[in-house]
XYZ file of C-alpha atoms in Angstrom:
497
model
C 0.000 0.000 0.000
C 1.148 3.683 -0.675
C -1.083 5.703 1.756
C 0.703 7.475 4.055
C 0.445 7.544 7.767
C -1.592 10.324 9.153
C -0.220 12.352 12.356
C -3.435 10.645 14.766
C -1.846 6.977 14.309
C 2.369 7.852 14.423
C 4.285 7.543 17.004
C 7.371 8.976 15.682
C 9.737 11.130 18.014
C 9.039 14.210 15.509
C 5.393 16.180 15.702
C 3.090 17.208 12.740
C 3.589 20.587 11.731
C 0.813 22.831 12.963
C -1.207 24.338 11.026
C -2.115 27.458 10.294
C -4.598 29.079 11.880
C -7.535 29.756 9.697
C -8.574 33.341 8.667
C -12.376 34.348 10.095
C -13.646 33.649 6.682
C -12.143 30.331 5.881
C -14.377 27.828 5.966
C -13.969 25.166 9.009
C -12.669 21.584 7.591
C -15.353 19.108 8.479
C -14.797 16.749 10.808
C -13.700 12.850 9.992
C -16.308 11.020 9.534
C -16.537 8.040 12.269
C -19.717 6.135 9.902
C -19.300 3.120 7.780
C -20.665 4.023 3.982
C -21.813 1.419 2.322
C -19.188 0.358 0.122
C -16.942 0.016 3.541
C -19.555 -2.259 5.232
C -19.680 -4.403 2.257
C -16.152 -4.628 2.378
C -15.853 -5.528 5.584
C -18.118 -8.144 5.319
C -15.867 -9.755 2.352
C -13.022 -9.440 4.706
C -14.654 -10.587 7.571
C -16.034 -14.069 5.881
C -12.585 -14.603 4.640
C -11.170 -14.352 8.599
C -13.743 -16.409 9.926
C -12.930 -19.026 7.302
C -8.936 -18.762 7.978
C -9.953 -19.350 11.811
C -12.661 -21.786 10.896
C -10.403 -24.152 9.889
C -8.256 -24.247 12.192
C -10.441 -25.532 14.867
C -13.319 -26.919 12.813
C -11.585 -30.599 12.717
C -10.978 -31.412 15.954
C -14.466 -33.085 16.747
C -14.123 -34.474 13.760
C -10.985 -36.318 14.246
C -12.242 -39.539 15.815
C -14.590 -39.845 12.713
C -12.088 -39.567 10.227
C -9.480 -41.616 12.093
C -12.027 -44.567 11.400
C -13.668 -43.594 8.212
C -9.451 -43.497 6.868
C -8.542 -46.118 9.129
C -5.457 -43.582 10.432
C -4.065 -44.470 14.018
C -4.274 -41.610 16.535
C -0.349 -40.309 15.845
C -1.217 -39.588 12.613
C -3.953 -37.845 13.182
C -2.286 -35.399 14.275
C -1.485 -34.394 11.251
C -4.234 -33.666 10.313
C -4.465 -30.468 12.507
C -0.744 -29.866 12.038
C -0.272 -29.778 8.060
C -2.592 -26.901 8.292
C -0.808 -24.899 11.029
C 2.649 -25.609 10.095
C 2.259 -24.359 6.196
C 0.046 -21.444 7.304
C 2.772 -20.335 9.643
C 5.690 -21.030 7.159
C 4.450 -19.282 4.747
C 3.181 -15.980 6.330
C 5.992 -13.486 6.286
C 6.529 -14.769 1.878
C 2.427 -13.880 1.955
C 2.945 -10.220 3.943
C 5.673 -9.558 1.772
C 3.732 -10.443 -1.776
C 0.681 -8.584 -0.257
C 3.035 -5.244 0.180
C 4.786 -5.655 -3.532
C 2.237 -7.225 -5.645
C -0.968 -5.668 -4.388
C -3.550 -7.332 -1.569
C -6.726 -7.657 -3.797
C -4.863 -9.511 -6.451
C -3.000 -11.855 -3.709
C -6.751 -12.048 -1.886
C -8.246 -13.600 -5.141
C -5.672 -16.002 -5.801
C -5.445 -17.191 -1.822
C -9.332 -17.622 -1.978
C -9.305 -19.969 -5.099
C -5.929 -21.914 -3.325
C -8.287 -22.487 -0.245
C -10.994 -23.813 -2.143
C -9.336 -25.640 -4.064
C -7.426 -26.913 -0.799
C -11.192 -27.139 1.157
C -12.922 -29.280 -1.900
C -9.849 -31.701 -2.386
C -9.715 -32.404 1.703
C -13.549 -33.153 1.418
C -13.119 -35.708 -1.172
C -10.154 -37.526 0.060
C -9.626 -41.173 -0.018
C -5.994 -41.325 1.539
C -4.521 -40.086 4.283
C -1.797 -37.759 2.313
C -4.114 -36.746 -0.165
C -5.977 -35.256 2.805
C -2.715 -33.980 4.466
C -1.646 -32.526 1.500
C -5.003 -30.751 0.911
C -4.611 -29.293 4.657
C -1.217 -28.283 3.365
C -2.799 -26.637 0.504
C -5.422 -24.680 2.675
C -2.900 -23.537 5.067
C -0.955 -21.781 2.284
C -3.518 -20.517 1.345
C -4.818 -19.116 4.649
C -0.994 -17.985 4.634
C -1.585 -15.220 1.740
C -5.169 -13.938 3.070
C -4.186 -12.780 6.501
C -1.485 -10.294 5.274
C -3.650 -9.226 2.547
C -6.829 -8.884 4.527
C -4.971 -6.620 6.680
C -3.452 -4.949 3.918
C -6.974 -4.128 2.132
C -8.062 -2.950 5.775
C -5.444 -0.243 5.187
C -6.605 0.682 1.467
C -10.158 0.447 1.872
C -10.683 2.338 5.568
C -9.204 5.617 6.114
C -6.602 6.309 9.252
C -8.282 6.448 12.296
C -11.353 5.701 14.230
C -12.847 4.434 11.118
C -10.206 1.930 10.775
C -9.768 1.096 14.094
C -13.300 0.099 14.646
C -12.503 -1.826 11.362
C -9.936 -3.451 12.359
C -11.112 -4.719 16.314
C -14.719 -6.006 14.377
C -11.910 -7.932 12.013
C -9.993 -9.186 14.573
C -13.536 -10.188 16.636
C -14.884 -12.503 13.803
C -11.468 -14.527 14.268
C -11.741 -15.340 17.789
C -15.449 -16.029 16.940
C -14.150 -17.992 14.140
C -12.047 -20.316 16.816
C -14.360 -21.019 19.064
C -17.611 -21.529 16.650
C -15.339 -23.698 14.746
C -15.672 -26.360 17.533
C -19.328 -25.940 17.503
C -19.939 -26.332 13.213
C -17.236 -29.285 13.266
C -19.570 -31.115 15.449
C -22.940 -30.688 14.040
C -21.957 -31.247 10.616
C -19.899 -34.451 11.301
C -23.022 -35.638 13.304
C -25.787 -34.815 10.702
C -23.891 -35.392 7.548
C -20.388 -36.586 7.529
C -17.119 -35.168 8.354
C -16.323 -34.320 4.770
C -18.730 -31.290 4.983
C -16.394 -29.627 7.494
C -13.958 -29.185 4.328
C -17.316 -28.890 1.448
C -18.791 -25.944 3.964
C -15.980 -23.802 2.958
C -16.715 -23.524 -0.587
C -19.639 -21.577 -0.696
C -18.161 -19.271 1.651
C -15.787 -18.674 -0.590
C -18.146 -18.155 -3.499
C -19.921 -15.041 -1.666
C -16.607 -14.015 -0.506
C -15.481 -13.619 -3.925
C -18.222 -11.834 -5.616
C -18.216 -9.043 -2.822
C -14.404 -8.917 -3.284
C -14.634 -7.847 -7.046
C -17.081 -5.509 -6.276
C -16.096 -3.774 -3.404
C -12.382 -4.156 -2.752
C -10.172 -1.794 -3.918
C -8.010 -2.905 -6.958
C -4.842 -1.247 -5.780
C -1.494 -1.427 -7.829
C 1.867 -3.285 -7.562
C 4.277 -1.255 -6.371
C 7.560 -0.401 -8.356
C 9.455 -2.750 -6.430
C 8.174 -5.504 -8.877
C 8.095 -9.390 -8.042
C 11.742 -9.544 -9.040
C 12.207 -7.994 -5.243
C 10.395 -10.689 -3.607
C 13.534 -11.746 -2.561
C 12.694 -15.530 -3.676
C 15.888 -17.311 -2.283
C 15.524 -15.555 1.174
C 11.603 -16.363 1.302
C 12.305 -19.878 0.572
C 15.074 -20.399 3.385
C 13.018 -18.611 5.869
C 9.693 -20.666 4.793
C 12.058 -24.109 5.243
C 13.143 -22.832 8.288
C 9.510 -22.062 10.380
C 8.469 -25.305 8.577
C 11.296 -27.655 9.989
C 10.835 -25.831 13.465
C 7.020 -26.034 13.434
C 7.348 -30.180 12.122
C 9.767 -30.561 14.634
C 7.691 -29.362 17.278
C 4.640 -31.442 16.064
C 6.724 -34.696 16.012
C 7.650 -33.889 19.632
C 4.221 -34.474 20.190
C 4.413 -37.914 18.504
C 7.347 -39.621 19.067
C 9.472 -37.577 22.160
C 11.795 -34.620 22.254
C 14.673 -36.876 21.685
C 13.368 -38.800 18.767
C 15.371 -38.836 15.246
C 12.385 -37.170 13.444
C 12.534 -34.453 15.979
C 16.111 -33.941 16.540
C 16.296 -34.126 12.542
C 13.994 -31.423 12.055
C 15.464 -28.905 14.774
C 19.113 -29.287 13.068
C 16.926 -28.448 9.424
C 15.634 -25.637 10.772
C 18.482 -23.940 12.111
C 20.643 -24.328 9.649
C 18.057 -22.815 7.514
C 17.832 -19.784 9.754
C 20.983 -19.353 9.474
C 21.160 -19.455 6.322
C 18.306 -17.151 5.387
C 19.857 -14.916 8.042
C 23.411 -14.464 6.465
C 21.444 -14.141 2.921
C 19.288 -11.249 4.172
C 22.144 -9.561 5.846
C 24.247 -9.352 2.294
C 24.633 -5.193 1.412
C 22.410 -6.175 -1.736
C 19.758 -8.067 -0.623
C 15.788 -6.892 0.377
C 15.435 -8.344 3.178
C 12.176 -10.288 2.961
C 11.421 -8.780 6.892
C 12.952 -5.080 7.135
C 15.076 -4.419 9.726
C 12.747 -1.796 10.695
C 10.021 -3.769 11.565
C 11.952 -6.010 13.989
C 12.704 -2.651 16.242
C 9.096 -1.214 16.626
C 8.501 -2.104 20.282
C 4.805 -2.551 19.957
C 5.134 -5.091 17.374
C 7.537 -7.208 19.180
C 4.920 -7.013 21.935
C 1.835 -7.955 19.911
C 3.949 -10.791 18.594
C 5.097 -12.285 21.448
C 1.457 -11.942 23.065
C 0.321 -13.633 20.167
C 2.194 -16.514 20.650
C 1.329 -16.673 24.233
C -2.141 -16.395 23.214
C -2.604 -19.627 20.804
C -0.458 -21.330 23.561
C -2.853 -20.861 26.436
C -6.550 -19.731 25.619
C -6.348 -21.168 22.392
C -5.216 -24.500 23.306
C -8.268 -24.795 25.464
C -10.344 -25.970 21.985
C -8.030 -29.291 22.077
C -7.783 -29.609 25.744
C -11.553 -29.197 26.002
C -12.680 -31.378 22.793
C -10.098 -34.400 24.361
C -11.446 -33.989 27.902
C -15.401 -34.067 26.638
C -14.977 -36.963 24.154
C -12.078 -38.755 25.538
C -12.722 -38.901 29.196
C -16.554 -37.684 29.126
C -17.787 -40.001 26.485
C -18.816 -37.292 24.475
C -19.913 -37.392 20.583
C -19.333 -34.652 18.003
C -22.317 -33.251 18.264
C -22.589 -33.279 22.075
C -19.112 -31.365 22.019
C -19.639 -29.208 19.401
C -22.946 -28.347 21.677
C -20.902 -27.914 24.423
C -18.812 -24.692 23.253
C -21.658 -22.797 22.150
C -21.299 -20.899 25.017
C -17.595 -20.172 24.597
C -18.368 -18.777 21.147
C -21.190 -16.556 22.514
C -19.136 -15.288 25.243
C -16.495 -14.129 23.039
C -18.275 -12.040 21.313
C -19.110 -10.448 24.518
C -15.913 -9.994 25.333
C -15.067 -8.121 22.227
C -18.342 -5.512 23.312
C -16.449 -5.326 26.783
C -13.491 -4.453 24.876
C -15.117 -1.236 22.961
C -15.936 0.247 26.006
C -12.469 -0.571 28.453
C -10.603 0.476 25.608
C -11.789 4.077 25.920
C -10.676 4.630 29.232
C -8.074 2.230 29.509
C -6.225 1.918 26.346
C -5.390 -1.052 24.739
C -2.624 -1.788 27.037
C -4.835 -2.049 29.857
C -7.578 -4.006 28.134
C -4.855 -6.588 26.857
C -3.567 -7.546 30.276
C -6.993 -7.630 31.858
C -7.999 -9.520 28.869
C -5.478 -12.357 29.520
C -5.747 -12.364 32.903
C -9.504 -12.909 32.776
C -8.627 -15.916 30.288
C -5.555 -17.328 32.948
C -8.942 -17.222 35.438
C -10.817 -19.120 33.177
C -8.318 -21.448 31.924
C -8.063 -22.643 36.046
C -11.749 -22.590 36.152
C -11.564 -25.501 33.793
C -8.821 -27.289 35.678
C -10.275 -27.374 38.838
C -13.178 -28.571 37.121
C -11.528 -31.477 35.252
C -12.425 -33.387 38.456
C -16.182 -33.069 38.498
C -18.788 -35.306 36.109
C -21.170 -32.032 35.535
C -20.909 -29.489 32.775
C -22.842 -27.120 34.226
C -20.376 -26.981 37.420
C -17.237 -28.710 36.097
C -17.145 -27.117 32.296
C -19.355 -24.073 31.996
C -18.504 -21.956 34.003
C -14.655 -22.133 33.043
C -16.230 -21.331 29.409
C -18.032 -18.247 29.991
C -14.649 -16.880 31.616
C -12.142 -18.092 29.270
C -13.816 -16.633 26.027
C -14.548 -13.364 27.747
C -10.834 -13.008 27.951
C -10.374 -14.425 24.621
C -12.712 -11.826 22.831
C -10.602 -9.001 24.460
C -7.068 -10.509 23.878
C -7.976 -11.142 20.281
C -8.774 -8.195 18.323
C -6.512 -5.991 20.611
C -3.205 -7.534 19.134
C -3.970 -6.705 15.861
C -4.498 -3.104 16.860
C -1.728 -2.942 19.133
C 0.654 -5.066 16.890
C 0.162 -2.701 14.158
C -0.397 0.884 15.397
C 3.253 1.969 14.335
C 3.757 0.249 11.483
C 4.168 2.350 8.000
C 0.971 1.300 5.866
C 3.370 -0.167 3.110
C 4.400 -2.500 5.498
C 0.963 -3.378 7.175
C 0.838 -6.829 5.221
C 4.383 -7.983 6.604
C 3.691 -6.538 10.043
C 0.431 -8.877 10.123
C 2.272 -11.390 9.182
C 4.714 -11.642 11.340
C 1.940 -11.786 13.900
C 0.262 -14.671 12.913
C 3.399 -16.570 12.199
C 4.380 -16.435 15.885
C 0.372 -16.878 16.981
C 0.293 -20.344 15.099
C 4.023 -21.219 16.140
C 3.011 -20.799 19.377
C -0.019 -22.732 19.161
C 2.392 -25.630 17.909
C 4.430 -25.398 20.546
C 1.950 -24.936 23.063
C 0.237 -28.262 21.319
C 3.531 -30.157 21.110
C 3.951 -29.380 24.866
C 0.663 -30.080 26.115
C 0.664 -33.778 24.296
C 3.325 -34.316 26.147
C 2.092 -33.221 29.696
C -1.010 -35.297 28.870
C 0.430 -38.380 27.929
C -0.571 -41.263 26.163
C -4.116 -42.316 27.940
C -4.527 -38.613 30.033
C -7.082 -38.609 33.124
C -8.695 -35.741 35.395
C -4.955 -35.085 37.028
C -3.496 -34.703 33.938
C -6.014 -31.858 32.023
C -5.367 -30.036 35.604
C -1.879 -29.820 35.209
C -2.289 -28.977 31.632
C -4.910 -26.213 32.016
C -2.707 -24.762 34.824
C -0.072 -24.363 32.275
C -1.928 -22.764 30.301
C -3.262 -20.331 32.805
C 0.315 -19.627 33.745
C 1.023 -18.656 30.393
C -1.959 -16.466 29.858
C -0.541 -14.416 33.065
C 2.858 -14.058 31.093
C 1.053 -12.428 28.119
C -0.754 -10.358 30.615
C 2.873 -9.008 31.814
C 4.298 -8.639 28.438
C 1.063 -6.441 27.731
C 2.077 -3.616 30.353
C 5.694 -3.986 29.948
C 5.575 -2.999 26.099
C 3.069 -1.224 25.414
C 2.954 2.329 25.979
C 0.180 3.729 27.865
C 0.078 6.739 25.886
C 0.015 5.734 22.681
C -1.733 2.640 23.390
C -4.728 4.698 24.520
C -7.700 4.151 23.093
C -10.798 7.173 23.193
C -14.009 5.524 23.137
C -15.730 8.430 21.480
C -13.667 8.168 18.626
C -12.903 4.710 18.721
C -9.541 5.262 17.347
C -6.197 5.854 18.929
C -5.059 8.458 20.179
């Protein structure tokens, strides 16, 4: 993107030159308009089906594992797979998706990351293998990999600096934490009344309406002089092998022990990858495929290590919870997917707390209250991994948990990206996600571990306190990097200020 950065949303060291002060019969600027028009709304929505989808399908499948374990006759370890082919390509390839979304223009990359996903969604729901289904995950999680950067990128083009933006951006970042948790939810009721293919088929018409309102409403936008030739191809590909060794590596801890060859093998690819990509990107010559910049903007490194820190303890509560319900409960699909509507409903409400804490409290505020009402919920469910009632032992836990989630969620984004240059809004919300869904690898890998191979009540407490302790640690990272004045939020506005 080429629109510049208007005084309200930089944080730079040097101020806006005033202006001067208007004669008696100039006329008064209006003020900026805080209203969706239509053609924003309708964008939005585009954007926001395509989020909801990205998140969707992350969680979507884990009621549906059992189902698909015996409809492909696949033993539990490679199962995991499933779940992990998408994570590990969407995170590998996020940073080569921010960086095409900056130089080749986010509608164009939007389009051809839609048709990749449903291509990726249909060939997953007709499967007859194992890695034909794997590879279709793969396929999706690419390209999940190029939307994020780009949504956030046509976020930037299409909604003016600001509160019109901001409010943009936080309903955004809402329909992805609603996407996580209702994912649960649609997994299990289509699995139950039809089959588990249809969590892969329900994409596709999605994607349909999603593309129709994109051509209509998204703004074309231009690639940028620094043509595709800059993509800096050999850098993107050692950094891609690189988060993909270290995110396989982390799943195959999971599956066969820290120590195992597969493990060990994949650790050893992955740093000698980074440092490989590392030495390229420091040559005089090259573009480095993440500017230098980006890695010192304090609220950034923040927002990304919070992000991490967030998959790895509120969002690792949709596996602990599906595995406790069905593995130790007895639960089906459906009667799990049943069982986090409340999760998804209380997230939402979380994101409504979050418009009006933000105003007074600034986004710094919100953040750490935000994961420290999640670390409260996350030992709600622990301590309840000893009862036999839902309504006692599960709900409650719920309720708390996803209030905290809805007001972690959308306040990354926000805070992740309040200093970053618009041309660089694609690779800045990329290098978020990347560490969100390496984080929710490792937090997986870990938690697999903690559980064991036949887990009981004990073990989902120990787990669930882990991730509560976690939580608390994204809570602190929230007030010790963020500014309070320039995270501040007026609710009035509901922009930055």
């Amino acid at each position: 993107m080429t629109t510049a950065q208007t005084p309200e949303t930089s944080t730079g060291t040097s101020s806006p030159s005033p202006s001067p002060t208007p004669s008696p019969s100039s006329p008064t600027p209006p003020p900026a308009s805080t209203r969706f028009t239509g053609r924003m709304v309708a964008a939005l929505l585009a954007l926001s089906i395509a989020q909801f989808l990205v998140a969707l399908d992350y969680s979507i499948i884990y009621v549906a594992l059992p189902s698909i374990g015996s409809g492909l006759g696949l033993a539990p370890e490679r199962l995991q797979w499933v779940v992990s082919a998408y994570a590990v390509f969407f995170a590998s390839f996020l940073v080569v998706g921010g960086r095409a979304a900056d130089l080749t223009g986010p509608r164009r990359l939007f389009l051809g990351a839609l048709a990749l996903f449903g291509l990726g969604s249909l060939a997953a729901g007709l499967a007859g293998d194992q890695w034909l289904l794997v590879a279709s995950r793969a396929a999706q999680g690419i390209g999940a990999a190029a939307l994020t950067p780009a949504m956030l990128a046509l976020i930037g083009a299409a909604f003016p600096a600001g509160p019109v933006r901001s409010r943009a951006l936080a309903i955004w970042g809402a329909i992805g934490a609603v996407g996580l948790a209702a994912g649960v939810l649609i997994g299990g009721v289509l699995t139950a009344a039809l089959s588990w293919r249809w969590v892969f088929f329900v994409n596709v018409p999605l994607i349909a309406v999603t593309v129709v309102l994109a051509l209509r409403v998204l703004p074309a936008g231009t690639r940028t002089r620094a043509s595709v030739r800059h993509l800096n191809i050999p850098g993107a590909a050692l950094f891609t092998g690189a988060v993909l060794f270290l995110v396989a590596a982390l799943t195959q801890a999971a599956v066969d022990g820290w120590a195992s060859a597969s493990c060990l093998g994949c650790l050893a690819a992955a740093a000698a990858l980074g440092t490989a990509w590392s030495a390229y990107d420091r040559r005089p010559a090259a573009t480095p495929l993440i500017p230098p910049a980006l890695l010192r903007v304090r609220s950034l490194a923040g927002a990304s290590t919070m992000s991490a820190l967030y998959m790895a303890s509120v969002g690792a509560e949709f596996f602990l919870i599906t595995l406790f319900l069905q593995d130790v409960w007895g639960y089906g699909p459906l009667g799990a997917g049943i069982a986090f509507l409340p999760l998804a409903l209380s997230v939402v409400a979380g994101n409504l707390v979050t418009g009006q804490l933000a105003g007074s409290w600034g986004i710094r505020r919100t953040l750490a209250t935000g994961f420290a009402v999640g670390a409260a919920g996350l030992a709600l469910l622990g301590l309840g991994t000893g009862g036999s009632d839902y309504w006692t032992a599960v709900l409650p836990g719920l309720l708390v948990s996803g209030l905290g989630q809805g007001m972690a969620f959308a306040g990354m984004y926000i805070a992740g990206t309040k200093d970053v240059p618009d041309s660089e809004q694609g690779t800045a919300s990329a290098v978020l996600t990347t560490t969100q869904y390496t984080g929710g690898a490792m937090g997986l890998a870990v938690l697999v571990l903690v559980l064991g191979d036949e887990p009981a009540g004990g073990a989902f407490g120990r787990a669930y306190a882990l991730t509560a302790v976690l939580a608390l640690v994204a809570a602190a990272v929230a007030l010790r990097t963020l500014s309070p004045r320039a995270a501040a939020v007026r609710a009035d506005a509901g922009g930055e200020r």
